[in-house]
């Protein structure tokens, strides 16, 4: 069955047979990928400029994620993250397709080895939903493809030869768009390398296609522990009943869940939204891990905020919400991730250090008298 219904049909999901709505294959097959589909579902929307943006960066929106769009314009965070916009055509000259220089740190196809003890595998270029702010558009805007068996063997050999790699991150694209069998072939291959200690998976499916978190997937993942997962919630409206359930299933399977948020203008660029998001996340046992400054990639100029803005948000969070709800704010770039903190040290000498808190209160710490 194709997408052939109106916005109201999609929004009232009970008009779909429940079995289909909750089947992730159905969600993948029925992703909104073209202008005519978009027009059919949102008949009264102004779609000017979207056509041109679509030529640059592909679109795919699961019916589930589309059902979270409440207003079809750029006041809606879900709309902003998923529907192409004319502003994607504007990129200043300093913008690069690979600002993190990942391709220079790729010793074998599909593997990035930037940090000594960690390596990242790009398992697939497919995602359930293509985030308009994606930092790996050079991958996710290409034809959908995944690692071949011989490429996986080459990666495994590299891991064997590089026993300093203890932490392997399976990323993409979104690895949970792969079949459970295909994903298992990657996990078992990585797990067979004795020097690898932990496996991390980066997936946005708990947010964009929570029905992917099936019993079948969980029983497979449990065979490869220790497995950690980082997901990608950006806004409190994404924490639906379905998304919360998906996270609960993962955590109950013994998988620690972290979250990586991207700071996006017009989506989540206030300390209220980020604060509420982080609080909502810990309630569903997801630990806010990183808050990323938006990377300097093409097509995201309208999403970028000044770094001072992010620092102010961090200053507002500290002391106001639970410490376990506070992520590390990082700026990523050609030399890797750099954590950024609000300045708290005013001055420091051999005898004492003067610090200030987020309210501007001053405190003096006497340095040790024995050194
Ligand atoms: C972010 C990243 C990692 C993991 O970094 P952590 O700070 O350990 O989460 C590993 N490899 C690459 C290429 C990365 O971009
Ligand atoms: S899920 Fe991740 S890789 Fe896929 S489009 Fe979104 S940010 Fe990019």
PDB file of N, CA and C and ligand atoms in Angstrom, residues 124-137 140 171-174 202-205 208 232 262, ligand 2:
ATOM      1  N   UNK A 124      25.781   1.451   6.812  1.00  0.00           N
ATOM      2  CA  UNK A 124      24.817   1.661   5.734  1.00  0.00           C
ATOM      3  C   UNK A 124      24.679   3.154   5.487  1.00  0.00           C
ATOM      4  N   UNK A 125      24.204   3.523   4.298  1.00  0.00           N
ATOM      5  CA  UNK A 125      23.956   4.946   4.037  1.00  0.00           C
ATOM      6  C   UNK A 125      22.473   5.270   4.224  1.00  0.00           C
ATOM      7  N   UNK A 126      21.686   4.248   4.556  1.00  0.00           N
ATOM      8  CA  UNK A 126      20.236   4.436   4.665  1.00  0.00           C
ATOM      9  C   UNK A 126      19.834   4.912   6.063  1.00  0.00           C
ATOM     10  N   UNK A 127      18.835   5.776   6.115  1.00  0.00           N
ATOM     11  CA  UNK A 127      18.227   6.169   7.393  1.00  0.00           C
ATOM     12  C   UNK A 127      16.720   6.038   7.239  1.00  0.00           C
ATOM     13  N   UNK A 128      16.037   5.869   8.371  1.00  0.00           N
ATOM     14  CA  UNK A 128      14.568   5.817   8.324  1.00  0.00           C
ATOM     15  C   UNK A 128      14.043   7.180   7.886  1.00  0.00           C
ATOM     16  N   UNK A 129      14.636   8.226   8.459  1.00  0.00           N
ATOM     17  CA  UNK A 129      14.276   9.601   8.116  1.00  0.00           C
ATOM     18  C   UNK A 129      15.571  10.345   7.858  1.00  0.00           C
ATOM     19  N   UNK A 130      15.640  11.106   6.765  1.00  0.00           N
ATOM     20  CA  UNK A 130      16.843  11.884   6.508  1.00  0.00           C
ATOM     21  C   UNK A 130      16.730  13.249   7.153  1.00  0.00           C
ATOM     22  N   UNK A 131      17.490  13.421   8.242  1.00  0.00           N
ATOM     23  CA  UNK A 131      17.470  14.685   8.972  1.00  0.00           C
ATOM     24  C   UNK A 131      17.994  15.784   8.054  1.00  0.00           C
ATOM     25  N   UNK A 132      17.301  16.878   8.021  1.00  0.00           N
ATOM     26  CA  UNK A 132      17.740  17.990   7.159  1.00  0.00           C
ATOM     27  C   UNK A 132      19.062  18.550   7.673  1.00  0.00           C
ATOM     28  N   UNK A 133      19.378  18.324   8.951  1.00  0.00           N
ATOM     29  CA  UNK A 133      20.591  18.894   9.542  1.00  0.00           C
ATOM     30  C   UNK A 133      21.746  17.890   9.539  1.00  0.00           C
ATOM     31  N   UNK A 134      21.591  16.758   8.865  1.00  0.00           N
ATOM     32  CA  UNK A 134      22.586  15.684   8.954  1.00  0.00           C
ATOM     33  C   UNK A 134      24.002  16.163   8.637  1.00  0.00           C
ATOM     34  N   UNK A 135      24.947  15.676   9.422  1.00  0.00           N
ATOM     35  CA  UNK A 135      26.346  16.048   9.230  1.00  0.00           C
ATOM     36  C   UNK A 135      27.030  15.132   8.209  1.00  0.00           C
ATOM     37  N   UNK A 136      26.433  13.979   7.936  1.00  0.00           N
ATOM     38  CA  UNK A 136      27.030  13.042   6.973  1.00  0.00           C
ATOM     39  C   UNK A 136      26.229  13.014   5.681  1.00  0.00           C
ATOM     40  N   UNK A 137      25.811  14.202   5.202  1.00  0.00           N
ATOM     41  CA  UNK A 137      25.017  14.249   3.974  1.00  0.00           C
ATOM     42  C   UNK A 137      25.795  13.700   2.774  1.00  0.00           C
ATOM     43  N   UNK A 140      24.610  10.191   3.347  1.00  0.00           N
ATOM     44  CA  UNK A 140      23.167   9.937   3.357  1.00  0.00           C
ATOM     45  C   UNK A 140      22.443  10.551   2.164  1.00  0.00           C
ATOM     46  N   UNK A 171      27.719   2.790  13.011  1.00  0.00           N
ATOM     47  CA  UNK A 171      26.969   3.999  12.684  1.00  0.00           C
ATOM     48  C   UNK A 171      26.589   3.973  11.210  1.00  0.00           C
ATOM     49  N   UNK A 172      26.408   5.118  10.625  1.00  0.00           N
ATOM     50  CA  UNK A 172      25.994   5.162   9.210  1.00  0.00           C
ATOM     51  C   UNK A 172      25.831   6.598   8.778  1.00  0.00           C
ATOM     52  N   UNK A 173      24.692   6.918   8.188  1.00  0.00           N
ATOM     53  CA  UNK A 173      23.440   6.201   8.093  1.00  0.00           C
ATOM     54  C   UNK A 173      22.940   5.631   9.430  1.00  0.00           C
ATOM     55  N   UNK A 174      21.903   4.841   9.316  1.00  0.00           N
ATOM     56  CA  UNK A 174      21.314   4.271  10.527  1.00  0.00           C
ATOM     57  C   UNK A 174      21.342   2.742  10.466  1.00  0.00           C
ATOM     58  N   UNK A 202      24.983   3.668  16.937  1.00  0.00           N
ATOM     59  CA  UNK A 202      24.321   4.974  16.811  1.00  0.00           C
ATOM     60  C   UNK A 202      23.083   4.785  15.951  1.00  0.00           C
ATOM     61  N   UNK A 203      21.907   5.054  16.504  1.00  0.00           N
ATOM     62  CA  UNK A 203      20.678   4.891  15.728  1.00  0.00           C
ATOM     63  C   UNK A 203      19.652   5.937  16.114  1.00  0.00           C
ATOM     64  N   UNK A 204      18.956   6.458  15.116  1.00  0.00           N
ATOM     65  CA  UNK A 204      17.877   7.397  15.415  1.00  0.00           C
ATOM     66  C   UNK A 204      16.508   6.723  15.354  1.00  0.00           C
ATOM     67  N   UNK A 205      16.486   5.385  15.138  1.00  0.00           N
ATOM     68  CA  UNK A 205      15.171   4.744  14.997  1.00  0.00           C
ATOM     69  C   UNK A 205      14.270   4.836  16.236  1.00  0.00           C
ATOM     70  N   UNK A 208      12.625   8.063  15.162  1.00  0.00           N
ATOM     71  CA  UNK A 208      11.967   8.219  13.855  1.00  0.00           C
ATOM     72  C   UNK A 208      11.169   6.988  13.421  1.00  0.00           C
ATOM     73  N   UNK A 232      19.220   9.897  19.179  1.00  0.00           N
ATOM     74  CA  UNK A 232      19.307  11.293  18.722  1.00  0.00           C
ATOM     75  C   UNK A 232      17.942  11.976  18.833  1.00  0.00           C
ATOM     76  N   UNK A 262      21.572  17.691  18.480  1.00  0.00           N
ATOM     77  CA  UNK A 262      22.218  18.753  17.714  1.00  0.00           C
ATOM     78  C   UNK A 262      21.474  20.052  18.009  1.00  0.00           C
TER      79      UNK A 262
HETATM   80  S1  LIG B   2      19.712   9.643  11.430  1.00  0.00           S
HETATM   81 FE1  LIG B   2      21.811  10.398  11.656  1.00  0.00          FE
HETATM   82  S2  LIG B   2      22.896   9.765   9.777  1.00  0.00           S
HETATM   83 FE2  LIG B   2      20.663   9.615   9.385  1.00  0.00          FE
HETATM   84  S3  LIG B   2      20.117  11.578   8.483  1.00  0.00           S
HETATM   85 FE3  LIG B   2      19.757  11.756  10.702  1.00  0.00          FE
HETATM   86  S4  LIG B   2      21.675  12.637  11.494  1.00  0.00           S
HETATM   87 FE4  LIG B   2      22.118  11.829   9.432  1.00  0.00          FE
END
